[in-house]
XYZ file of C-alpha atoms in Angstrom:
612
model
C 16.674 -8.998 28.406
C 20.108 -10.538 27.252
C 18.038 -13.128 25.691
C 15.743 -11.245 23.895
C 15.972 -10.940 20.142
C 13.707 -8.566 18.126
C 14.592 -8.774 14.007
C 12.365 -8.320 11.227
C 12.445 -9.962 7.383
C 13.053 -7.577 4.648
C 13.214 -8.171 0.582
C 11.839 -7.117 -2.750
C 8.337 -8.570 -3.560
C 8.535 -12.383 -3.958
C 12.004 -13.490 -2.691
C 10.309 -16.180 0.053
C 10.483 -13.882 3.042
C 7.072 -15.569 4.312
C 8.213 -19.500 3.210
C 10.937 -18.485 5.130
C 9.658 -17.143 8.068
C 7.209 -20.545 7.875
C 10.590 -22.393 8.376
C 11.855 -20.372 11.305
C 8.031 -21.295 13.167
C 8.649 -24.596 12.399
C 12.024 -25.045 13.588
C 11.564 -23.806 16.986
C 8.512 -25.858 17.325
C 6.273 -22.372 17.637
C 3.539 -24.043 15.043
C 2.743 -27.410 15.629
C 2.107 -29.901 12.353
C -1.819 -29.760 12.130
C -1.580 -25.703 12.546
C 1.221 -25.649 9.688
C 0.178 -24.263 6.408
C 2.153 -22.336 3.879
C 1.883 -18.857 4.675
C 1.023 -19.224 8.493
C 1.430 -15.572 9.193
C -0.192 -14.141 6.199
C -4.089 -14.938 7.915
C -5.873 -12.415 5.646
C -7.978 -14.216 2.676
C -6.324 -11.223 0.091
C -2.732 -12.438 0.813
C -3.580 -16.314 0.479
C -5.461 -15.330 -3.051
C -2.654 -13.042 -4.226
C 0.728 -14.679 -2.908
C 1.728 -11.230 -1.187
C 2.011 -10.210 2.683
C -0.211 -6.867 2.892
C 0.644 -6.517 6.647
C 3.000 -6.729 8.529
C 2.873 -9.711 11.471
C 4.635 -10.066 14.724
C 4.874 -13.537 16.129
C 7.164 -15.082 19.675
C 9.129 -17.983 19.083
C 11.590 -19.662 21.700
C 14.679 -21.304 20.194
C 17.107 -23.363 22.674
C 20.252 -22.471 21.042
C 22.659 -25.933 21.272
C 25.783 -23.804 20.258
C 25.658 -20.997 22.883
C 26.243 -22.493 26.336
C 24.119 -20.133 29.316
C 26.042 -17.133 30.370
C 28.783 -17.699 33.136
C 27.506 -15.616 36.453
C 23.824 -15.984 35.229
C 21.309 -17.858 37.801
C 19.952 -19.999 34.849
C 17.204 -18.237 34.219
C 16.782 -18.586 30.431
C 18.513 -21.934 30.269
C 16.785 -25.528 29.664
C 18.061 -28.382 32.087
C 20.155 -30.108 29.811
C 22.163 -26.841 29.366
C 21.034 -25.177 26.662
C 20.009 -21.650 26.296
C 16.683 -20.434 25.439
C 16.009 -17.123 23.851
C 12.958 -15.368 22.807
C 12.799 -14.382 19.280
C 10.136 -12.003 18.340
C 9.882 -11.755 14.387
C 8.049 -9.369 12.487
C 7.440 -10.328 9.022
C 7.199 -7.551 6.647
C 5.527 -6.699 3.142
C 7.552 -6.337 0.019
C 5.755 -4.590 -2.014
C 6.516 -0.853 -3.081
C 2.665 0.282 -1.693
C 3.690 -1.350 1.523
C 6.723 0.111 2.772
C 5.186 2.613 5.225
C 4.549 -1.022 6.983
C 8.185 -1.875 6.802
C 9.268 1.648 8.166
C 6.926 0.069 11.421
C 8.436 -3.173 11.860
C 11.834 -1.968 11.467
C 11.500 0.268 14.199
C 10.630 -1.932 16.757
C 13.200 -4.233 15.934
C 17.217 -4.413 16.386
C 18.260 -6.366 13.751
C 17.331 -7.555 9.721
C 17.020 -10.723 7.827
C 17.550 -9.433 4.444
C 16.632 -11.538 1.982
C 18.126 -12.025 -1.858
C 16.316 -14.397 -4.293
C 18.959 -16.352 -5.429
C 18.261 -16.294 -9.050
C 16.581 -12.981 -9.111
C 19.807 -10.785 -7.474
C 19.040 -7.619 -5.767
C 16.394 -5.444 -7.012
C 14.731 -1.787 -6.037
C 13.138 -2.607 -2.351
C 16.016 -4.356 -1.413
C 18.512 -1.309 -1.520
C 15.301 0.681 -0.481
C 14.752 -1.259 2.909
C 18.017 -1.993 3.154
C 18.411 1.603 3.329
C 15.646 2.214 5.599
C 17.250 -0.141 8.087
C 20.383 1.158 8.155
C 18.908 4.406 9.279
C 17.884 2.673 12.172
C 20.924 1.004 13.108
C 19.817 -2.574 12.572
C 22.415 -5.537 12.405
C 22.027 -6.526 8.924
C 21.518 -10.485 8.047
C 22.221 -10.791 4.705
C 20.732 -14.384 3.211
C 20.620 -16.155 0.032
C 17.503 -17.350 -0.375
C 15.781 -20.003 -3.065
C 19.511 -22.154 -3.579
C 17.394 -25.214 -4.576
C 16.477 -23.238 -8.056
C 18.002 -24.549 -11.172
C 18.199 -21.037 -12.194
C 20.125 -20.077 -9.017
C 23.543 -18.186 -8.930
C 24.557 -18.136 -5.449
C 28.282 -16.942 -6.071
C 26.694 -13.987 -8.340
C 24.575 -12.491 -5.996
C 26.984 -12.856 -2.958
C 29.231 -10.745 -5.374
C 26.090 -7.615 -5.105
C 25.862 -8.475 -1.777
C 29.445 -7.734 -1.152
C 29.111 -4.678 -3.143
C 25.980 -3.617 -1.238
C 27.050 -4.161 2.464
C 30.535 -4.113 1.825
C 30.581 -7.500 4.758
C 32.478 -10.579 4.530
C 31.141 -13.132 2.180
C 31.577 -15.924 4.803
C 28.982 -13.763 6.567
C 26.333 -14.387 4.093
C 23.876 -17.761 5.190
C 22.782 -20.243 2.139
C 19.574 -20.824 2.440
C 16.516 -22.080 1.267
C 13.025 -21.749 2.799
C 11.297 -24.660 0.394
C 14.018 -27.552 1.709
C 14.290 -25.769 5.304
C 18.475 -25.702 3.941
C 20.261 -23.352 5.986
C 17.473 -22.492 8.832
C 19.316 -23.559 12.022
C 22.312 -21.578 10.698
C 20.389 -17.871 10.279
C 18.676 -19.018 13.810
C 22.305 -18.987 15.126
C 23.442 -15.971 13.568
C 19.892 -14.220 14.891
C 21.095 -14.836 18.140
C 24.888 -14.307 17.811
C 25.017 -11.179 15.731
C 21.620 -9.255 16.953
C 22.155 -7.142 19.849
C 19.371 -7.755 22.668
C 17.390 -4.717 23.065
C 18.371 -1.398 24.843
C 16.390 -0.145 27.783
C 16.071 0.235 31.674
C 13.332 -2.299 33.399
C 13.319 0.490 36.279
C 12.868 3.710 33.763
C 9.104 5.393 33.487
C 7.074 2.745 30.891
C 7.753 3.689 27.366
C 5.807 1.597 25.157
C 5.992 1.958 21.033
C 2.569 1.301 19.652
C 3.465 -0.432 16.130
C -0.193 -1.536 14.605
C -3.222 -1.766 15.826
C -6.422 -4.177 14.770
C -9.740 -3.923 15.646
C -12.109 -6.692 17.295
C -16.252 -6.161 17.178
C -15.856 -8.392 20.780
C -12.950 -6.710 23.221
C -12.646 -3.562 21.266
C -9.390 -2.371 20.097
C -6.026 -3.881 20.449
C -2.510 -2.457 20.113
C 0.809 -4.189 19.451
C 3.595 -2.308 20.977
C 7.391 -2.916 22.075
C 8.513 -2.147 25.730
C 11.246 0.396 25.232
C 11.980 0.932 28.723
C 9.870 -0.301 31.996
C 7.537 -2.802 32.947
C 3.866 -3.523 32.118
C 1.493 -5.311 34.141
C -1.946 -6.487 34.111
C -4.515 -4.154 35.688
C -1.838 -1.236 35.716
C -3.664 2.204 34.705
C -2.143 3.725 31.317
C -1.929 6.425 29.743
C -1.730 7.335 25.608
C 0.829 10.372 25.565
C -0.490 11.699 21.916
C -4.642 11.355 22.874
C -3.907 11.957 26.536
C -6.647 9.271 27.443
C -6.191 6.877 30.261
C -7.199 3.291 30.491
C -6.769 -0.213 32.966
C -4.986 -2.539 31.103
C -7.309 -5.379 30.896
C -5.639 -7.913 29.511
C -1.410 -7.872 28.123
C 0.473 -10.409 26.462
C 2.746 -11.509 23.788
C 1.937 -12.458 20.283
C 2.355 -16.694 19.712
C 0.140 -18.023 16.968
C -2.874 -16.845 18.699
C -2.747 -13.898 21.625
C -0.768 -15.393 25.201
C -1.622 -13.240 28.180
C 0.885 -12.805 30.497
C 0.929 -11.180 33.702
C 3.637 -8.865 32.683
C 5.430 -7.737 29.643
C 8.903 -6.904 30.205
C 11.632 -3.848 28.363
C 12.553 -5.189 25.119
C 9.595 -7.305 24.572
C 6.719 -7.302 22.199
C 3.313 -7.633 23.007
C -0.551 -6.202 23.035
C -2.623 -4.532 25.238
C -6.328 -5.014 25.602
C -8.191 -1.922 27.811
C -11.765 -2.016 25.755
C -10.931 0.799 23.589
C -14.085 1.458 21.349
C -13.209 4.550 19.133
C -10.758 4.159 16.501
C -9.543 7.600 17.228
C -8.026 7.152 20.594
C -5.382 4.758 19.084
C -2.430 5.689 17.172
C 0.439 4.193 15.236
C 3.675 5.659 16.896
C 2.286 6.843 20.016
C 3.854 5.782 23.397
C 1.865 3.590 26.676
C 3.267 4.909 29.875
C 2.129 4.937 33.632
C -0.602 7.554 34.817
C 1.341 7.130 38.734
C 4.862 7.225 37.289
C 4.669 8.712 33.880
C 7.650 9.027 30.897
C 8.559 13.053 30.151
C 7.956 12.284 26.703
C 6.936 10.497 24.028
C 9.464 7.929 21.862
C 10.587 9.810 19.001
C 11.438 9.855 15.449
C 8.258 7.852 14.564
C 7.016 9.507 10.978
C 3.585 10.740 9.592
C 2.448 9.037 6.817
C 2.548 10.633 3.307
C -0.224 9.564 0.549
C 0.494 9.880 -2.733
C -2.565 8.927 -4.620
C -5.877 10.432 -3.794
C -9.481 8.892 -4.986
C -12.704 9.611 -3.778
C -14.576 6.655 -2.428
C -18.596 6.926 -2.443
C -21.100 3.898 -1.455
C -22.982 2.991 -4.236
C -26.247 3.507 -2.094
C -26.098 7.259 -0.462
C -27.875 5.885 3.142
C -24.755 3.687 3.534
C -22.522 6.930 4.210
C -21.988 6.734 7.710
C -21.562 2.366 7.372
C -18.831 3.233 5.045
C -17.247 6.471 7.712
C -17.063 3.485 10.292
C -15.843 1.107 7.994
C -12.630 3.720 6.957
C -12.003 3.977 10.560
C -11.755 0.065 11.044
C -9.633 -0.163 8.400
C -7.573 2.617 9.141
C -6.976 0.926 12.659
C -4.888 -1.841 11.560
C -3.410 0.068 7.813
C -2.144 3.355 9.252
C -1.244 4.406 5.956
C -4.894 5.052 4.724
C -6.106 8.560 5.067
C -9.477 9.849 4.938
C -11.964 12.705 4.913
C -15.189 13.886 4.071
C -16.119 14.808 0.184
C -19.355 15.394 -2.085
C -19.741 14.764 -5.535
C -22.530 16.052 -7.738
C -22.724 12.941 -9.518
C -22.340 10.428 -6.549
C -23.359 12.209 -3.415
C -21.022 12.262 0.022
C -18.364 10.270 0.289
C -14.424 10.436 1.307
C -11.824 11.677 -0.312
C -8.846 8.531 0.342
C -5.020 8.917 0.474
C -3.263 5.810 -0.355
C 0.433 4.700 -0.765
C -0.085 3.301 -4.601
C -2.337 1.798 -7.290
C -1.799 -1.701 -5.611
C -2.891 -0.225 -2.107
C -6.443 1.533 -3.196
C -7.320 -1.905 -5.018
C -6.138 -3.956 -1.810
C -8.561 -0.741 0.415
C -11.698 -1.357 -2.412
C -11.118 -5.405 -1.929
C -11.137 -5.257 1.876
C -14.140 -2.855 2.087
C -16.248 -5.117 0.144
C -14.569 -8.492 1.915
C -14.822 -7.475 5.706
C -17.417 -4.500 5.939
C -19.457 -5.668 3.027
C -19.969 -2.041 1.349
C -20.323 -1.193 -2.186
C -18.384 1.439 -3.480
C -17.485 2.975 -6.467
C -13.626 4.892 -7.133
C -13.239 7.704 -8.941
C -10.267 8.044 -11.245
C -7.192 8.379 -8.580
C -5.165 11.763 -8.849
C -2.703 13.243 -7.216
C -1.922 16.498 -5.333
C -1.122 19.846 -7.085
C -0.325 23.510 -5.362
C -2.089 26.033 -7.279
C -0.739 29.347 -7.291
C -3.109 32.339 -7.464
C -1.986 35.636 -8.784
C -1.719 37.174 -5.464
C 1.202 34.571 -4.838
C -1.420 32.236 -2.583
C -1.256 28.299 -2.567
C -3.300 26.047 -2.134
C -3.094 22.306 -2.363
C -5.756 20.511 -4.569
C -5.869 16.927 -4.130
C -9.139 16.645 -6.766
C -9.779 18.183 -9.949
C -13.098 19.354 -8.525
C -11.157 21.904 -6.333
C -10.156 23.736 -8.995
C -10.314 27.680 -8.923
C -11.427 29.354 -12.258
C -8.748 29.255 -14.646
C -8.802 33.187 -15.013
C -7.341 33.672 -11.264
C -4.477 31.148 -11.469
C -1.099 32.097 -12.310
C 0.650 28.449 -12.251
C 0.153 24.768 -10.768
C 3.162 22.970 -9.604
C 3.309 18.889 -9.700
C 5.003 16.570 -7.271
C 7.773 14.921 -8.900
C 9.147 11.526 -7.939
C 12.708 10.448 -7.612
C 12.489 6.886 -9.505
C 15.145 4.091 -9.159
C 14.441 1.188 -11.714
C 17.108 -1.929 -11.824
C 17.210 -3.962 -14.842
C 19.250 -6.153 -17.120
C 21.264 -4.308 -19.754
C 18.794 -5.491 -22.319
C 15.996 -3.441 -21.466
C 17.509 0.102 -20.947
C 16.218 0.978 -24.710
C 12.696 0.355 -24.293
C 13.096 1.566 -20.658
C 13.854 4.852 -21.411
C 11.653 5.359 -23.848
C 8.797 4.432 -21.371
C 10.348 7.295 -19.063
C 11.031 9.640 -21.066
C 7.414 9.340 -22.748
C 6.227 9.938 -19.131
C 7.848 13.428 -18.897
C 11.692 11.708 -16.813
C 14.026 13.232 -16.900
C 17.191 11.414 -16.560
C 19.488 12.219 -13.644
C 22.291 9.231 -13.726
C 22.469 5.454 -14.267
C 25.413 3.065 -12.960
C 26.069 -0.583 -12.884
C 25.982 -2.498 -9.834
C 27.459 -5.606 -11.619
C 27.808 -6.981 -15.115
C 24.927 -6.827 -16.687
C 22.496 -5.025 -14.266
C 22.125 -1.546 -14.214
C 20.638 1.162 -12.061
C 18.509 3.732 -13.790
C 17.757 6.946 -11.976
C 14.941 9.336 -13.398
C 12.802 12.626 -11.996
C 9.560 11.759 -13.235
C 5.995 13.750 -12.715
C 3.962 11.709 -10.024
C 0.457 11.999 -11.820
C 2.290 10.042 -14.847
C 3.409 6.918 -13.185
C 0.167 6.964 -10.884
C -1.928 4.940 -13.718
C -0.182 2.113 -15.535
C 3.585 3.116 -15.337
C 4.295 0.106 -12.971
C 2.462 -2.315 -15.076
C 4.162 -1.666 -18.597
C 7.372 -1.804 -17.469
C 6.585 -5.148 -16.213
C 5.638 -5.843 -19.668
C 8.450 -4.194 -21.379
C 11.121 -5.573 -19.070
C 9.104 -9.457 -18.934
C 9.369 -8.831 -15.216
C 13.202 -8.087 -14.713
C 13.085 -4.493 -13.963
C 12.305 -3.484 -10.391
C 11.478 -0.646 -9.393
C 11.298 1.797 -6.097
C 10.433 5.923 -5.768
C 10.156 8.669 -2.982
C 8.719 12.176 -3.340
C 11.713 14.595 -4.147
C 9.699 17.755 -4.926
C 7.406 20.168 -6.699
C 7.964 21.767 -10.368
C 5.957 23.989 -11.788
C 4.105 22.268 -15.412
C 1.802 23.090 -18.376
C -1.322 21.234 -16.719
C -5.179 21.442 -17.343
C -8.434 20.024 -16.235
C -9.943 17.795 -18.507
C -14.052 17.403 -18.452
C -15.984 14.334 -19.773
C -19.380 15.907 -20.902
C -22.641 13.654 -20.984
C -25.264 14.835 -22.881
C -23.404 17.975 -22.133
C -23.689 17.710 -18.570
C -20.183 16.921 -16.697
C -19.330 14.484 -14.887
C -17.267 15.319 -11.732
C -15.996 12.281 -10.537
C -14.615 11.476 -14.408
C -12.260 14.994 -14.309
C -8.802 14.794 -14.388
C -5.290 17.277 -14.448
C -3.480 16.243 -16.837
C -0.907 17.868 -19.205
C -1.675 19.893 -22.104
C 0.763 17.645 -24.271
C -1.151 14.195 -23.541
C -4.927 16.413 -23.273
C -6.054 15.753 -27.000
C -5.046 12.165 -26.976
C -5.957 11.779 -23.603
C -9.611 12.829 -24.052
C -10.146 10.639 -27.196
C -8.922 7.646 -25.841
C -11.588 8.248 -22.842
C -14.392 9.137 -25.042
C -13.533 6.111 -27.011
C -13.802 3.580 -23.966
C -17.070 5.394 -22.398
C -18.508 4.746 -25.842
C -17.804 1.044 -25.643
C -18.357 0.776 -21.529
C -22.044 3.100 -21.206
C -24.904 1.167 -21.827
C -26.668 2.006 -24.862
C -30.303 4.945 -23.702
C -33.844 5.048 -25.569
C -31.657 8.659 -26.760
C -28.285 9.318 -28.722
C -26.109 10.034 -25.632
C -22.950 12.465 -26.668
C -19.975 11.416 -24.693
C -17.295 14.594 -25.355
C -14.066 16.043 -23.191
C -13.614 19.138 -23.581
C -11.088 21.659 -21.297
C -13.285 24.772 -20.958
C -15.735 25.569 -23.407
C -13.338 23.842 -25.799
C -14.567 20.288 -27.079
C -11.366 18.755 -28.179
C -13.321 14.887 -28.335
C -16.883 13.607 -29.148
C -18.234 10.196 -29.710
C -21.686 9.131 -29.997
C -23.979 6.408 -28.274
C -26.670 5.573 -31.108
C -30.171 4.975 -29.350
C -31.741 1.450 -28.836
C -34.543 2.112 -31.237
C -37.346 -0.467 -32.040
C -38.613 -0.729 -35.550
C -41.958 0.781 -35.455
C -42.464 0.424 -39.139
C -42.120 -3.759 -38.712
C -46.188 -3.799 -38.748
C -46.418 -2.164 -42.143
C -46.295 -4.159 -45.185
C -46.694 -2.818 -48.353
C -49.154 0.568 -48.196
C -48.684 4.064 -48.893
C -45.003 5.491 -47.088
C -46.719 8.443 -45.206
C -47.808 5.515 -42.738
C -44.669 4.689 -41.984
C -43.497 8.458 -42.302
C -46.323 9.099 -39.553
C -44.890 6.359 -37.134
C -41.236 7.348 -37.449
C -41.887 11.155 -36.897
C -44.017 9.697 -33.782
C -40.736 7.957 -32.597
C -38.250 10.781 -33.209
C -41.117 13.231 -30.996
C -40.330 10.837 -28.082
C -37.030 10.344 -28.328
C -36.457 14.330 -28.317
C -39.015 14.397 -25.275
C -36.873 11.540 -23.570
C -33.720 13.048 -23.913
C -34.393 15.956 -21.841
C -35.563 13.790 -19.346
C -33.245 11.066 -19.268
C -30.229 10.515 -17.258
C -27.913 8.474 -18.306
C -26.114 5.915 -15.364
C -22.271 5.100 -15.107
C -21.640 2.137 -14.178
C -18.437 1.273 -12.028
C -16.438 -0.117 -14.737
C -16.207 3.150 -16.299
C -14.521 4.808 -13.926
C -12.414 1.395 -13.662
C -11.738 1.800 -17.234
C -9.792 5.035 -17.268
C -7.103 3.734 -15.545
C -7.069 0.717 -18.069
C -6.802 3.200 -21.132
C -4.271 1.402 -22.606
């Protein structure tokens, strides 16, 4: 165990953590030249496309350290013949991303130690302090590295100054480095093993395994990553799940190289998977613990948290047989991105379907892109929302997560909103048109500070519902991609808020509702109406597109008809002919409008959150 080292990467979105984790594999030989790619552990098609890590990836590499001589009093086991020592390193590469960080909360605790990594000419910004945070809660040894020095834009000596601030640690303590050039690789390889504690745990305790992730395959069922906390696990040992109380042979165990090693054993401290031909998604779960069935653990590993969505959509297949395709297709999903939740729905407009928790905009688009990628289903979103108690007036709640759920306005006495506790980091420069974004979104500013210079830290309460649409994307624009920004539920206030109909042909349309406040309503509506207009194809019929809240229409636009001109045969003649053929037209018009249904198509329920 001394010479096992567990550490994972963390950063803000786009400071190199998988170039540099790309180095590390090559250093220690782990990837061999024809295998090596950029982005070796990011294997989904999304993350390639995009530039991002989505999930989270442990890999095994074995470094023989040339500076740290074997142990005295050790048997040299865990030494190479020419004297050097060899040590297992077991990285997990994390997601930067805002969306993602229930993923980093996983990795970090199956790990003892942190690379954290600073973009040399970006400084810190809002996930860094965030998973910095997050880490420290766990009591990981804390790697601070500078990362992209090759830039021409680069300002090592500045951000060593916030890094000093931050961690308050020596600034000989911080590496150089540079995962492009491979600069300053063998040096955080050193410091991985000199400053990261081996793991904690007792080879002869009851087996305590952590399950971390999970993915599913159609051929040997489902497999789970986990980290030996304490004990031993062998091949062909009967095991039990402590939360689902099933038992199972381990088929097959391992550790995670490039591609799945088995072993005959996985030892404390180490992190592997387990293969037992698990078919139903159910049985495994993120955070539960493997132990014995003969010699079992008392209990389960604790402090492992539930997830907490914070933007809701309903998800329906386009065609309504494909229902129970799309059921297995969550559950598959859910499997290896714990952070999806799920459950049953129906829509009067679009059937059954589910009504989805995600983490964030960016997650339900990354959910919608997978579904159609790997299951091949068609689905259409409705707008996403968030979660509201409603108060009756005998002092009941109830949490609505859809506008659809709604009681009648007449028996509620208020509706309380979640409300966000926002962190945004910027340059000095932007705090005007920053604040006017926030405080246009209903924030309410609680305190700002500067962590150096010219970079400031902005802290606003801020309604969830209002940042749930575009927020993060205009103050990308506003800040030309300088401001970062991070946010955790803080809690619920009661507001002003209503539920806003779009009518068609004066029939509503469910999945189109949405709560929002009575301030934006008016402005709100129009700008809807306006974009249906433009997005609905044009009927035989005048279609009326209004929003109204109640019986109150506070918008209306119009979709003229396609008509075709009947009169084109008449030339000349007397005008009750072509008085006769027009009257004609308008009779089946009327008759097709009461008829006719009018389809929308996907892009309009795209387009709402596009409104501006």
């Amino acid at each position: 165990m001394n010479n096992i080292r567990n550490f994972c990467i963390i950063a803000h979105i786009d400071h190199g953590k998988s170039t540099l984790a790309d180095r590390l594999l090559e250093y220690t030989h782990t990837v061999d030249a024809k295998n090596m790619q950029e982005q070796v552990l990011d294997d989904m098609e999304l993350e390639r496309e995009r530039g991002i890590t989505i999930k989270s990836h442990a890999i095994q590499m074995e470094y023989k350290s040339p500076t740290l001589s074997p142990l005295s009093g050790e048997d040299g086991t865990g030494s190479t013949p020419d004297g050097e020592k060899l040590f297992i390193l077991n990285l997990i590469d994390t997601p930067g991303h805002v969306d993602f960080s229930y993923e980093v909360s996983r990795s970090i605790a199956a790990c003892e130690g942190a690379l954290l990594i600073v973009d040399a000419a970006q400084g810190i910004q809002a996930q860094t302090i965030s998973n910095l945070y997050m880490a420290i809660e766990n009591d990981l040894e804390i790697i601070p590295v500078i990362n992209k020095i090759d830039l021409p834009s680069a300002m090592p000596e500045e951000v060593e100054d916030q890094i000093v601030e931050l961690l308050g640690c020596k600034r000989e303590e911080i590496i150089r480095a540079s995962g492009k050039t491979g600069e300053g690789v063998n040096e955080i390889l050193d410091a991985i093993v000199q400053r990261i504690p081996p793991p904690q745990g007792d080879p002869d305790a009851p087996l305590q395994c952590l399950i971390f992730d999970s993915v599913f395959n159609p051929f040997r069922g489902i497999i789970a990553y986990f980290k030996v906390v304490n004990g031993v696990i062998h091949k062909g040992d009967l095991v039990k799940f402590i939360a689902t109380e099933k038992e199972y042979d381990a088929d097959e165990v391992g550790v995670l190289k490039l591609e799945m090693s088995p072993r005959n054993e996985v030892r404390t401290g180490d992190v592997g998977y387990i293969i037992s031909g698990i078919k139903a998604s159910k049985e495994v779960r993120v955070g539960d613990t493997i132990t014995h069935v003969k010699k079992p653990a008392l209990e389960a590993i604790a402090g492992f948290e539930e997830v907490k969505p914070m933007v809701f959509a309903g998800v329906y297949p386009i065609d309504p047989e494909e229902f129970e395709n799309l059921r297995a297709s969550l559950e598959k999903l859910q499997l290896n991105d714990a952070s999806l939740t799920f459950q049953p729905e129906s829509s009067v407009a679009l059937g059954f379907g589910f009504r989805c928790g995600f983490l964030g905009l960016l997650h339900m688009e990354i959910i919608q892109e997978r579904l159609d990628r790997e299951f091949n289903m068609d689905v259409i979103t409705t707008v996403p929302n968030v979660s509201y108690k409603v108060y009756d007036k005998k002092g009941n709640c109830t949490e609505v997560h859809n506008p659809g759920g709604l009681p009648d306005p007449t028996l509620i006495d208020h509706i309380e909103e979640p409300y966000i506790r926002a962190s945004v980091i910027t340059q000095t420069t932007y705090i005007g048109p920053i604040m006017t974004l926030c405080l246009g979104k209903r924030g309410i500013l609680v305190k700002q500070e500067y962590i150096t210079g010219n970079r400031i830290e902005i802290i606003y309460d801020m309604p969830l519902g209002e940042i749930v649409i575009d927020f993060y994307d205009k103050l990308k624009s506003i800040s030309k991609g300088y401001a970062s920004f991070d946010y955790h539920l803080h809690d619920y206030r009661p507001g002003k808020l209503v539920k806003l109909d779009i009518l068609l042909n004066g029939e509503p349309v469910d999945a189109l509702s949405t709560l929002t406040h009575f301030d934006n309503s008016v402005s709100f509506g129009r700008r809807m109406c306006e974009k249906l207009k433009e997005l609905i194809p044009r009927q035989q019929f005048d279609v009326a597109v209004q929003a109204a809240i109640g019986a109150k229409i506070i918008a209306r636009e119009t979709i003229k008809a396609v008509r075709k001109d009947v009169t084109a045969k008449c030339y000349g003649g007397d005008i009750t002919r072509k008085r006769k053929l027009l009257e004609k037209q308008k009779e089946g018009k009327k008759r097709m409008k009461q008829i006719g249904t009018v389809e929308v198509p996907q892009k309009a329920f795209l387009a709402v959150l596009k409104l501006d």
